[in-house]
Tab-separated table of C-alpha atoms and ligand atoms in Angstrom:
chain	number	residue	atom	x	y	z
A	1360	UNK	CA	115.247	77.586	103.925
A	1361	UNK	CA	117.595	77.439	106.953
A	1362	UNK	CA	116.704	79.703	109.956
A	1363	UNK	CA	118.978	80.466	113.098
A	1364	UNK	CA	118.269	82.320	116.245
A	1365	UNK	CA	120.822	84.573	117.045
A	1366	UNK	CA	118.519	86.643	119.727
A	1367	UNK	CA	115.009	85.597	121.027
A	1368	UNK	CA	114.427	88.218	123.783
A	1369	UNK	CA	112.595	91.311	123.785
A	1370	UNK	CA	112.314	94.713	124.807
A	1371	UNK	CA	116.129	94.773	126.422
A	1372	UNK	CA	119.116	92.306	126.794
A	1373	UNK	CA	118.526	90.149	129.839
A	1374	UNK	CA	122.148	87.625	129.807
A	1375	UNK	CA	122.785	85.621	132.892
A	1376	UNK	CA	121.979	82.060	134.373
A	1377	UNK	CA	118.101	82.817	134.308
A	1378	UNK	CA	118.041	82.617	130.498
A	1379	UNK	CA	120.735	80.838	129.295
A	1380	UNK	CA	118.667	78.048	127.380
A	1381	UNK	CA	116.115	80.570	125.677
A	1382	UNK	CA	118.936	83.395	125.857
A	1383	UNK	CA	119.149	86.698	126.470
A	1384	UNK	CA	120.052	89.014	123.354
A	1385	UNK	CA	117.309	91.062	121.866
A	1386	UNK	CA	115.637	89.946	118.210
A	1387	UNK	CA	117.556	88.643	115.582
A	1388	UNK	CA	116.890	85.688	113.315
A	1389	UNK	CA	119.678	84.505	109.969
A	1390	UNK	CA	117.700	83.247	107.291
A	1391	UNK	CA	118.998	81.325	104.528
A	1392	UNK	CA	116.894	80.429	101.246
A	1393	UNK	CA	117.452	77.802	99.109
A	1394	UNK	CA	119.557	79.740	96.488
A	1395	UNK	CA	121.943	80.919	99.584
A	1396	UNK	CA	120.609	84.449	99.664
A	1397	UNK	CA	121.288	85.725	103.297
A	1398	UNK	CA	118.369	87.879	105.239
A	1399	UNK	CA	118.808	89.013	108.712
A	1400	UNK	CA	115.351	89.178	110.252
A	1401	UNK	CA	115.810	92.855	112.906
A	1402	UNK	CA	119.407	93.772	114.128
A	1403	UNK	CA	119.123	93.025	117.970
A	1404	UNK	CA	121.658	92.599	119.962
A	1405	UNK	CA	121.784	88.878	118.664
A	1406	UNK	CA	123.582	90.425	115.876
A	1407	UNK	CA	126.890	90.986	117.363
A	1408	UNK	CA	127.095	86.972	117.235
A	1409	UNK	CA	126.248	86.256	113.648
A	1410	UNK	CA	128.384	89.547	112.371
A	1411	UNK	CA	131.137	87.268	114.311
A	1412	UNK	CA	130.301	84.065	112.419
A	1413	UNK	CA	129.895	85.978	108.989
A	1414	UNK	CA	133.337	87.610	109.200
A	1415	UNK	CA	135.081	84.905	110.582
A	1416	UNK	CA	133.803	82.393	107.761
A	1417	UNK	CA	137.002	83.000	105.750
A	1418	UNK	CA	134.081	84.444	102.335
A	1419	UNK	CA	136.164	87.361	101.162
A	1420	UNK	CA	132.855	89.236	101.086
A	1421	UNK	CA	129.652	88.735	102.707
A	1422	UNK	CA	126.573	90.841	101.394
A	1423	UNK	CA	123.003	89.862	103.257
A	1424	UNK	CA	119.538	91.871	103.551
A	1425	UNK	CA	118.687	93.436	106.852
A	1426	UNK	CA	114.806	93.243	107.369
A	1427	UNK	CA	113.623	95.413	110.081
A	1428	UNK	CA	110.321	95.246	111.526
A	1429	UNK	CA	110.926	98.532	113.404
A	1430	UNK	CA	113.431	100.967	115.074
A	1431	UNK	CA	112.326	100.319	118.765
A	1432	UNK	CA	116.138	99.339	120.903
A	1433	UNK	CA	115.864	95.819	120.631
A	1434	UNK	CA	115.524	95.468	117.349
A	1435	UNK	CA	118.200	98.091	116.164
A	1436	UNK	CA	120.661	97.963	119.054
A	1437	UNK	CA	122.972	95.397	117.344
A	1438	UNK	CA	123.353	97.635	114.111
A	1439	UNK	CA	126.558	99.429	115.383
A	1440	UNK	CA	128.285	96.124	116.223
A	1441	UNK	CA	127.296	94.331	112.912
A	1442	UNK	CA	130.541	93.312	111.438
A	1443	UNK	CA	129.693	93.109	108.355
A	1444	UNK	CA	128.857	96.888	107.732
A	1445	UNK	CA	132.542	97.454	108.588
A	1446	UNK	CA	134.040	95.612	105.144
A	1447	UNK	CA	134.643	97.866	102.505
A	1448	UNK	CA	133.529	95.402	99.431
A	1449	UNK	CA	130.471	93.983	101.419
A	1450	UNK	CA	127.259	95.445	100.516
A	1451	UNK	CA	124.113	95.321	102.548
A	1452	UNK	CA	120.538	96.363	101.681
A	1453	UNK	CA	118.825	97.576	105.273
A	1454	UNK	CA	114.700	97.623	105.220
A	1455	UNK	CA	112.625	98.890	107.061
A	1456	UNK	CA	109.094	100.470	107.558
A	1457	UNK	CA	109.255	104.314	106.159
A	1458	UNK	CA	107.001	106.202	108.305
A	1459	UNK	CA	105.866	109.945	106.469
A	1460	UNK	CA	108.245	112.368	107.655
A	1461	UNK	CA	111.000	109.989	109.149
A	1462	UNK	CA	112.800	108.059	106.793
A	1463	UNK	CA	115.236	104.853	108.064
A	1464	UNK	CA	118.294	106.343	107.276
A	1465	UNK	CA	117.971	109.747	109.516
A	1466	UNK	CA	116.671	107.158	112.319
A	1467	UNK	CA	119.466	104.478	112.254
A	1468	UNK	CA	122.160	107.586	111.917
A	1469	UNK	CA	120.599	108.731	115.524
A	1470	UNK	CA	121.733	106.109	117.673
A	1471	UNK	CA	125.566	106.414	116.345
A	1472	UNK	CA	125.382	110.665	116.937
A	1473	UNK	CA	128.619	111.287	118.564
A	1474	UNK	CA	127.141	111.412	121.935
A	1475	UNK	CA	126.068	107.740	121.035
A	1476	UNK	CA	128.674	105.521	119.423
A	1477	UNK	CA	132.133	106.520	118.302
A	1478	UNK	CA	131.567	105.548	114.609
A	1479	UNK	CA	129.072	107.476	112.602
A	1480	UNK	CA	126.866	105.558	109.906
A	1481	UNK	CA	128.595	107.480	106.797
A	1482	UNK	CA	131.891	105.755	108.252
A	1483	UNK	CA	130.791	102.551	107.848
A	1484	UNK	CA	132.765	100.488	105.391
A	1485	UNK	CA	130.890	98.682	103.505
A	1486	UNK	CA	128.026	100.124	100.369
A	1487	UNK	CA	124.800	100.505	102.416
A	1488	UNK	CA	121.438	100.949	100.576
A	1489	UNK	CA	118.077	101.719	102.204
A	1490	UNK	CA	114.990	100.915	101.281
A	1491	UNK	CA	111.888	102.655	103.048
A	1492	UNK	CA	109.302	100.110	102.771
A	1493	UNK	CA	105.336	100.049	102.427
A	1494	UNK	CA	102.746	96.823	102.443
A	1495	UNK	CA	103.508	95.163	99.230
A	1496	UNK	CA	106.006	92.612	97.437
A	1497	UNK	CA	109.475	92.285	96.556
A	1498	UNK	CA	112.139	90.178	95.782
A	1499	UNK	CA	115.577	89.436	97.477
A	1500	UNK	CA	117.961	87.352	95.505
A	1501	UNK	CA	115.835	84.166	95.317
A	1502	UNK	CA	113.309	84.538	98.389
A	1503	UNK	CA	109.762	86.003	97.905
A	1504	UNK	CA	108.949	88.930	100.497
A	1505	UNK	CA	105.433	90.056	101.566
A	1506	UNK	CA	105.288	92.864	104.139
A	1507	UNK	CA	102.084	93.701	106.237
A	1508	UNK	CA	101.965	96.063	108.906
A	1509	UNK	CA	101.625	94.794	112.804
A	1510	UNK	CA	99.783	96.955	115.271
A	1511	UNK	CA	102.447	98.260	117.529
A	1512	UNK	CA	103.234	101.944	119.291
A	1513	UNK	CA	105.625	102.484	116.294
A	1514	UNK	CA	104.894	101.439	112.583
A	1515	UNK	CA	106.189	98.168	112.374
A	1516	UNK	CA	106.222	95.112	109.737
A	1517	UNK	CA	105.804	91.985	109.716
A	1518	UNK	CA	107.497	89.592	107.110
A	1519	UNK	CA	106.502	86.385	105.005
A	1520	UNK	CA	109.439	84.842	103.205
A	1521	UNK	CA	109.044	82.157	100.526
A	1522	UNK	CA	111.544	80.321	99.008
A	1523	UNK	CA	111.743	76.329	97.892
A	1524	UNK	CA	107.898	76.062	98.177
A	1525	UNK	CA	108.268	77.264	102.526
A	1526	UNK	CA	106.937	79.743	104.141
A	1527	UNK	CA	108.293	81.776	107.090
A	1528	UNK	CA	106.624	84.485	108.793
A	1529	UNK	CA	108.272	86.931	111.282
A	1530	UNK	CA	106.207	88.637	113.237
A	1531	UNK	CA	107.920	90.103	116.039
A	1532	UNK	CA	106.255	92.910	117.649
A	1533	UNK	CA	102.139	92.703	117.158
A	1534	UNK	CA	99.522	92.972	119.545
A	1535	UNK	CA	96.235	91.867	118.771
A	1536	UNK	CA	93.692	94.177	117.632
A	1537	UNK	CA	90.420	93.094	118.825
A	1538	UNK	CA	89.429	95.058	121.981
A	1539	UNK	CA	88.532	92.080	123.844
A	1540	UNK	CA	89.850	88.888	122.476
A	1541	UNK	CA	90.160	87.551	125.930
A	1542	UNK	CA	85.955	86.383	125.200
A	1543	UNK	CA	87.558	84.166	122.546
A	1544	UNK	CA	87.595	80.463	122.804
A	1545	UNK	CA	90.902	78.653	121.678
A	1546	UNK	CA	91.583	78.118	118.123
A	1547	UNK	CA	88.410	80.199	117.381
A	1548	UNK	CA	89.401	82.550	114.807
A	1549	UNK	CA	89.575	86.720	115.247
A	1550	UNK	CA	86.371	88.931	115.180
A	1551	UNK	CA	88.482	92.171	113.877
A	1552	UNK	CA	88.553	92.570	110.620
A	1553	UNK	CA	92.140	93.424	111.101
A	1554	UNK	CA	92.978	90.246	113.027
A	1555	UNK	CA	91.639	88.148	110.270
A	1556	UNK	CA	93.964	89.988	107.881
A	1557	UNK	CA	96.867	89.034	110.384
A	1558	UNK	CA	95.490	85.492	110.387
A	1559	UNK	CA	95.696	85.550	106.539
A	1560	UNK	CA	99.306	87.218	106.709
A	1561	UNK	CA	100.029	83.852	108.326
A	1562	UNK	CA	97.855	81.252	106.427
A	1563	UNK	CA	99.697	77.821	106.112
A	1564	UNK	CA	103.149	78.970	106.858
A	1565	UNK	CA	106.015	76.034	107.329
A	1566	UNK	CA	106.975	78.291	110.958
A	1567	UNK	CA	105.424	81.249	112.119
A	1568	UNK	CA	108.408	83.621	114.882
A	1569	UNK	CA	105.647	85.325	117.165
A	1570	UNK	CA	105.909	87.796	119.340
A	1571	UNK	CA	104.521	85.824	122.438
A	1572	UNK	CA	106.050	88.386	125.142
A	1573	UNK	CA	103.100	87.772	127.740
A	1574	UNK	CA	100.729	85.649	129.368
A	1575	UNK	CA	97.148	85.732	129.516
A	1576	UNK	CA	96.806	86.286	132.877
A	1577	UNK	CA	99.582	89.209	132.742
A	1578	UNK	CA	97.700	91.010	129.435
A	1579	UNK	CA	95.017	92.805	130.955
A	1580	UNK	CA	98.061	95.081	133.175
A	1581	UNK	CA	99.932	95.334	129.213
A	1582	UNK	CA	96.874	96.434	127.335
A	1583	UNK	CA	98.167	98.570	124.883
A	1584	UNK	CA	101.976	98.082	125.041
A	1585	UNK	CA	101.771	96.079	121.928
A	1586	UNK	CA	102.537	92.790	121.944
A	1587	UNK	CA	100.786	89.432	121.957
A	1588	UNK	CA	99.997	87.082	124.738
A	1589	UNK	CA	101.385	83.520	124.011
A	1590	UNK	CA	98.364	81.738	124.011
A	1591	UNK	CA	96.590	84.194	121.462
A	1592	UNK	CA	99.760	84.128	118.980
A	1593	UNK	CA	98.387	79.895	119.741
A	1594	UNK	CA	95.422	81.335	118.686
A	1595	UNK	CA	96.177	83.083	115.707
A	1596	UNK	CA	98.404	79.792	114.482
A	1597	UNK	CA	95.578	77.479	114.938
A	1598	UNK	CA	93.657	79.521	113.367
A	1599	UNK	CA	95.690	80.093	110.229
A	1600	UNK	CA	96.583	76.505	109.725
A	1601	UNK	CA	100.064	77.228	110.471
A	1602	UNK	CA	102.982	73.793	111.508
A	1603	UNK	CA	105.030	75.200	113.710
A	1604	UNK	CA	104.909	77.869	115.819
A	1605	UNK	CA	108.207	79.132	117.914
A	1606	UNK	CA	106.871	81.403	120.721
A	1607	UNK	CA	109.608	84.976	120.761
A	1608	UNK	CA	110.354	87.642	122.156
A	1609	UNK	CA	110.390	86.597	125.291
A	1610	UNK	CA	109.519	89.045	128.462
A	1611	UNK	CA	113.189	89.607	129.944
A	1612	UNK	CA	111.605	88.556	133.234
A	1613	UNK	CA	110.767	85.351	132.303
A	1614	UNK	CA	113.574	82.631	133.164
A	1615	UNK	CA	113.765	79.182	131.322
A	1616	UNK	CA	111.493	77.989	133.876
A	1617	UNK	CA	108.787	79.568	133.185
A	1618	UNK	CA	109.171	80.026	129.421
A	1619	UNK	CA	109.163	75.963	129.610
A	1620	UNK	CA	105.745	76.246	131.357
A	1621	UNK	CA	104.493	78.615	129.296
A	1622	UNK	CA	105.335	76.587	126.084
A	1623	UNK	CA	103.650	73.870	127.832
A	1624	UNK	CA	100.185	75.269	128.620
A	1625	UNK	CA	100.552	76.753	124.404
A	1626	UNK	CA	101.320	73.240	123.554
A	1627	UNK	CA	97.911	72.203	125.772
A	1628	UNK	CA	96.145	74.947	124.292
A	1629	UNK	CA	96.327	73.583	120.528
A	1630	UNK	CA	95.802	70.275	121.215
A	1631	UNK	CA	92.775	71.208	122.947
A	1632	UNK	CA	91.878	72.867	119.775
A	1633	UNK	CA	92.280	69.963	117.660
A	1634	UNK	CA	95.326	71.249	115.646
A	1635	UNK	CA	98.331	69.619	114.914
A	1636	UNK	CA	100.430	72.514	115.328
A	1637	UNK	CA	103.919	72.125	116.710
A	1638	UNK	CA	104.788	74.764	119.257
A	1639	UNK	CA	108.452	75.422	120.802
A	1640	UNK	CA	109.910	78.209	122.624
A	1641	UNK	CA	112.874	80.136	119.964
A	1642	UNK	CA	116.464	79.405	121.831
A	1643	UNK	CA	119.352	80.980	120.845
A	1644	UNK	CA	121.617	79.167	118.596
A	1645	UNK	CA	118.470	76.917	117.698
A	1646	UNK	CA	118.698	75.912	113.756
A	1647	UNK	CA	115.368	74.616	111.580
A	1648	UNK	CA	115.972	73.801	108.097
A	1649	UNK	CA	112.634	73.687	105.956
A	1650	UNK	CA	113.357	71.323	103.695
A	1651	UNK	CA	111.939	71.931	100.382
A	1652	UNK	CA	108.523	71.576	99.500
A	1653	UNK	CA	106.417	71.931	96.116
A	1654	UNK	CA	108.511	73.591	93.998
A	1655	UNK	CA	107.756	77.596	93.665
A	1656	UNK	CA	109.310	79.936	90.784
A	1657	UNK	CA	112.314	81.570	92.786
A	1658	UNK	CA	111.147	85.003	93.014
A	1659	UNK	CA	112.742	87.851	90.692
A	1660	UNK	CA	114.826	90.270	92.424
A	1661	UNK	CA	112.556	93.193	92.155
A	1662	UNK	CA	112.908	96.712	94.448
A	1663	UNK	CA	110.507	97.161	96.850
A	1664	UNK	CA	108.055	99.858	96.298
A	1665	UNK	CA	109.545	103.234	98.170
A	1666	UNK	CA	107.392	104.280	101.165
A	1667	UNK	CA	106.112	107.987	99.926
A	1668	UNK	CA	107.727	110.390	101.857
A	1669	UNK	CA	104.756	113.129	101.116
A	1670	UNK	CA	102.678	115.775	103.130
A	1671	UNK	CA	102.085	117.571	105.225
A	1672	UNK	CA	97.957	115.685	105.314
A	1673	UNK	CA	95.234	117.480	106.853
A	1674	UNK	CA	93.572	114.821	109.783
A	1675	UNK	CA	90.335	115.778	110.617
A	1676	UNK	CA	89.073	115.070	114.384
A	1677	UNK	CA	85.570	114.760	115.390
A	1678	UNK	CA	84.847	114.239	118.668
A	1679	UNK	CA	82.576	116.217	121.637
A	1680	UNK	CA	84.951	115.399	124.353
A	1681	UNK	CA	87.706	117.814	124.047
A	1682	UNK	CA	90.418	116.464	126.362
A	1683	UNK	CA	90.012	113.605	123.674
A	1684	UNK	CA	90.127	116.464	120.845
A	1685	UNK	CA	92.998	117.779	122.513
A	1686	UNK	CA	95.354	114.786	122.771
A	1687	UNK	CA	95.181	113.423	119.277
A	1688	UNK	CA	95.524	117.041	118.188
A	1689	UNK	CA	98.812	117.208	120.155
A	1690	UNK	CA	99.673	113.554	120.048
A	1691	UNK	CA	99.574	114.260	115.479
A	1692	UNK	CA	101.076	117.398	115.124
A	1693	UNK	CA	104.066	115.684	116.706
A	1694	UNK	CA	104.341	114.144	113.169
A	1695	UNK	CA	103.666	117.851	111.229
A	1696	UNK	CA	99.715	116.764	110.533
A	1697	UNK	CA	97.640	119.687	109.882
A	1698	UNK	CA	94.545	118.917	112.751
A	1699	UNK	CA	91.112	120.308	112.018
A	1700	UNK	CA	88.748	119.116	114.732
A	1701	UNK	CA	84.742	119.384	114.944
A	1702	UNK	CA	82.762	118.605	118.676
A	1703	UNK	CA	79.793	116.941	116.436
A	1704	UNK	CA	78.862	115.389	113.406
A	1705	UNK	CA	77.169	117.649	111.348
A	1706	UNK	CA	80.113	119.915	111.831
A	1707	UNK	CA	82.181	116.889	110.993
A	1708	UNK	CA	80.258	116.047	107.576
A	1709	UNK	CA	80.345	119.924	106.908
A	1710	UNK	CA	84.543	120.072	107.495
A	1711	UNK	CA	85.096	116.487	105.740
A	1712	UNK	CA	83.174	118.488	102.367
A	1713	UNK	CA	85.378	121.700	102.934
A	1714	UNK	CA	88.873	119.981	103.849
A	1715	UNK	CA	88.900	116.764	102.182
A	1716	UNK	CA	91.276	115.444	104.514
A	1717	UNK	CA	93.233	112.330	104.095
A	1718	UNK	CA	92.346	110.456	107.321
A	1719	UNK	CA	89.028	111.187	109.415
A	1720	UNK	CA	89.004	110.211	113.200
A	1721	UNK	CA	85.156	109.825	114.572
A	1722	UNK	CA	83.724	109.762	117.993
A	1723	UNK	CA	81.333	107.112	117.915
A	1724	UNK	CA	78.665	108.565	120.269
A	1725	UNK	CA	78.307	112.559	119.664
A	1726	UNK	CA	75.891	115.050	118.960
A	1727	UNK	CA	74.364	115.759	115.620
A	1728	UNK	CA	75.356	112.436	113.865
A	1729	UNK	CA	76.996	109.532	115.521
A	1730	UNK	CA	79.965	108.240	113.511
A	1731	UNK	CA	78.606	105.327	112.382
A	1732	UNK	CA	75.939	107.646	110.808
A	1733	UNK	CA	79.023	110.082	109.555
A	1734	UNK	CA	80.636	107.175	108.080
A	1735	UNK	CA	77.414	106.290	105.974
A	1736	UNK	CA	76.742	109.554	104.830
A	1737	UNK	CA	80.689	110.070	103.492
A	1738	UNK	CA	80.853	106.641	101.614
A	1739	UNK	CA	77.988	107.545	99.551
A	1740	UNK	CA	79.401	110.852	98.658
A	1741	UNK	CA	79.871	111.940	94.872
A	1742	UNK	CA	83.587	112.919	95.434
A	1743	UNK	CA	85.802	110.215	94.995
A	1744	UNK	CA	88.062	111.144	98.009
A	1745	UNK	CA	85.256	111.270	100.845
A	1746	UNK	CA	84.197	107.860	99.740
A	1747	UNK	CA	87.566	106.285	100.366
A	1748	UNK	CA	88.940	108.126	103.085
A	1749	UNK	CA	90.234	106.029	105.532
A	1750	UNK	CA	87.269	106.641	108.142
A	1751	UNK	CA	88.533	105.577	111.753
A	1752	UNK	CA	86.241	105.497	114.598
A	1753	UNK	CA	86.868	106.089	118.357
A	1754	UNK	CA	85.293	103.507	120.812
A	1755	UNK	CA	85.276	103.221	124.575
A	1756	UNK	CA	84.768	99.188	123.905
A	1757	UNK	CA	83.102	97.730	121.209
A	1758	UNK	CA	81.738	94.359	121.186
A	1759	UNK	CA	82.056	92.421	118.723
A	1760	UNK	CA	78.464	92.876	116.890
A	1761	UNK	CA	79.150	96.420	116.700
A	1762	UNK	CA	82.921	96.350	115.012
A	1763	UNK	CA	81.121	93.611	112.745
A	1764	UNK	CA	78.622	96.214	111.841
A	1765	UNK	CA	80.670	99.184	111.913
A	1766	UNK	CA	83.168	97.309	108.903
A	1767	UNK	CA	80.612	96.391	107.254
A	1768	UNK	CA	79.594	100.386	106.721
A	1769	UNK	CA	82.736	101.425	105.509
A	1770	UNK	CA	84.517	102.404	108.639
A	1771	UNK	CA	88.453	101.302	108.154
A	1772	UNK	CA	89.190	100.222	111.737
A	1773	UNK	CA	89.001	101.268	115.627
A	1774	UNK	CA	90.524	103.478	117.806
A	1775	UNK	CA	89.859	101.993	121.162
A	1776	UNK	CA	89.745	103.752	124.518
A	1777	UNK	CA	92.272	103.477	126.718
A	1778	UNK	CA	94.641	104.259	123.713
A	1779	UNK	CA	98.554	105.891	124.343
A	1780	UNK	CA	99.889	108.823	121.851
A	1781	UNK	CA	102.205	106.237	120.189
A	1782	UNK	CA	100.129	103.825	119.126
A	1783	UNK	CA	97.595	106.328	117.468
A	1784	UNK	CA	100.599	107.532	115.840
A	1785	UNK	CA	101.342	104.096	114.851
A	1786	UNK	CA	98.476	103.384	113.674
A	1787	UNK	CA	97.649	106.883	111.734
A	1788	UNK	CA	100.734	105.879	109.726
A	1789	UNK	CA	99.960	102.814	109.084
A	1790	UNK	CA	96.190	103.781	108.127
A	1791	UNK	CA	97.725	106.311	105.185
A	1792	UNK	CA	100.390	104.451	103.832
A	1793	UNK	CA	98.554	101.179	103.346
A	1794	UNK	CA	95.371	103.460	102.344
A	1795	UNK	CA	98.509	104.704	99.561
A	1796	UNK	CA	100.229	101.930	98.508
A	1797	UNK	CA	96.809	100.113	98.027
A	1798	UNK	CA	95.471	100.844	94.882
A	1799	UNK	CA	98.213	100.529	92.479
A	1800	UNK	CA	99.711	97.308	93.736
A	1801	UNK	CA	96.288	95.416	95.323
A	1802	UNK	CA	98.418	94.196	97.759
N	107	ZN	ZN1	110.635	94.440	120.432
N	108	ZN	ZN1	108.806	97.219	119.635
């Protein structure tokens, strides 16, 4: 596999003689595997350079993959000025994570409206298929693709590529999910269940792309914002026996200066925890090639399983604070959910029995029954669809012997307090499509 960086920098473009070794166009990454099969990791504004390069290559055609971890700016922006999409005869398959109700087609077709961009997406030259993705596996000419979903304000994915026997994650946009990872020593692994899956999503890759956008010391003002401090996305690589590590999405604030210091203390920080790891800083225009490893089966090109595009779901709230009540009601009828809400748990139990909702949102602490007690009482129901509800609780901040415990009864993951509107959206969507797209794939 041959990678490129073609755009390193998050959140917004930030060209000028502060970044001009680590760049400053937003996320985009060429990927080449072994059998030549072209994937463009997001379409930042890094992709105005490599639709350049592709067009200019003298190919009469050039057809690729677009992998999108999400539609936030800097990871779309680029789309409109992608050459590529301009050739008639050049065809391009664009995925992307399919949120219910809001499929990647109507969202990429927003930012070209006429009061946008002068070209509209239907006027695009070349044959354009989407493909709404879910958690799962596919194949793209010869390259193996996993997708797992990162915990951001918008439902994002994060991809592992195999092809020749590597292994290349991109995960661009991910904060971590434990409430207070800060208690963690380096290179010890995650608490949250949920980390530990991210630490598998990476397990033994050739190169990990990380989103490493902030510092320790800057996290505890970012809480929430979703992205990963550089020396936890250290962390997670040590952790999941990973080589090399390039630190990306850099803050647009931080000039080559500092991004060389920061890569510095990383490179400190997994030494100190015994690990080989190699750890760099992604420049644009930097090239790796993976060379080729133990051989793997190249993957069949297979579709990706469609993200369902289903509803509306009922969402049932239980909580005795009703500010709380009232801002996840508001905050998921923004995405046409149906809200029933209870103030205790016995109410709860009784409206989880009536409703049968597809996602339940507890209160840890309230009246009645606590949620942990809720969540007992529900997975040892008769009916089927109470027992596997995804059952979410709502924490001010858990340690880490009560999220332990809490998993362990059947609850499917946190909420925790502070928390903004978007990311419980986020997260609600990821919570029912993965909760979907589990059973008949085991993915
Ligand atoms: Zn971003
Ligand atoms: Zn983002």
């Amino acid at each position: 596999m041959e990678v490129r960086f073609w755009g390193t920098r998050g959140s917004m473009a930030k060209p000028g003689p502060t970044t001009l070794r680590y760049g400053g166009n937003t996320s985009c990454v060429e990927v080449r595997g072994d059998d030549g099969t072209l994937i463009v990791l997001d379409c930042g504004t890094g992709a105005h350079g490599l639709g350049q390069a592709l067009t200019s290559s003298g190919a009469p055609h050039c057809n690729g993959h677009l992998l999108i971890t999400h539609t936030h700016w800097d990871h779309i922006q680029g789309f409109p000025f992608f050459a590529p999409l301009f050739v008639a005869g050049n065809t391009w398959d664009i995925y992307a994570p399919g949120a219910i109700g809001q499929q990647l087609e109507r969202t990429l077709a927003g930012q070209m409206e006429y009061n946008y961009f002068p070209v509209t997406l239907a006027q695009l030259g070349a044959t354009i298929r989407f493909h709404n993705l879910v958690e799962g596996r596919f194949g793209v000419g010869g390259v193996h693709v996993t997708t797992q979903y990162l915990n951001h304000p918008v439902l994002a994915l994060g991809y592992r590529l195999q092809s020749g026997g590597k292994v290349l994650v991109y995960s661009a946009d991910h904060e971590p999910h434990a409430p207070n990872p800060a208690a963690r020593s380096a290179g010890e692994p995650a608490k949250h269940d949920e980390d530990l899956r991210h630490v598998e999503f990476l397990a033994d890759a050739d190169l990990v792309i990380h989103d490493a956008q902030y510092t320790v010391e800057e996290y505890p003002g970012k809480v929430g914002w979703g992205h990963t401090p550089a020396e936890w996305a250290v962390d997670y690589a040590v952790a999941a026996r990973v080589r090399r590590l390039a630190l990306f999405h850099h803050d647009p604030l931080r000039d080559d200066g500092a991004l060389d210091r920061l890569v510095e203390t990383c490179r400190r920080r997994a030494s100190a925890a015994g690990s080989t790891l190699q750890v760099f800083g992604a420049a644009e225009g930097g090239e790796i090639t993976l060379l080729e490893g133990d051989a793997t089966a190249p993957a069949a090109a297979r579709l990706p399983e469609p993200a369902p595009n289903t509803g509306p779901h009922t969402i049932l709230v239980a909580d005795d604070d009703p500010v709380m009540v009232r801002l996840l009601t508001l905050a998921l009828e923004q995405d046409g959910f149906r809200v029933v809400t209870a103030s205790d748990g016995k109410t709860a139990l009784r409206l989880a029995r009536l409703e049968r909702p597809a996602l339940i949102l507890l209160d840890w602490e309230m009246p009645g029954a606590d949620g942990m007690e809720v969540t007992r009482t529900l997975r040892a129901e008769a009916d089927p669809v109470l027992r596997d509800v995804p059952l979410v609780l709502i924490t001010a901040q858990s340690g880490a012997e009560n999220t332990a415990a809490g998993f362990a009864a059947g609850v499917t993951d946190y909420l925790t307090k502070p928390f903004r509107p978007a990311h419980v959206r986020a997260r609600v969507q990821a919570w029912l499509l993965r909760r979907r797209s589990e059973s008949p794939h085991g993915t």
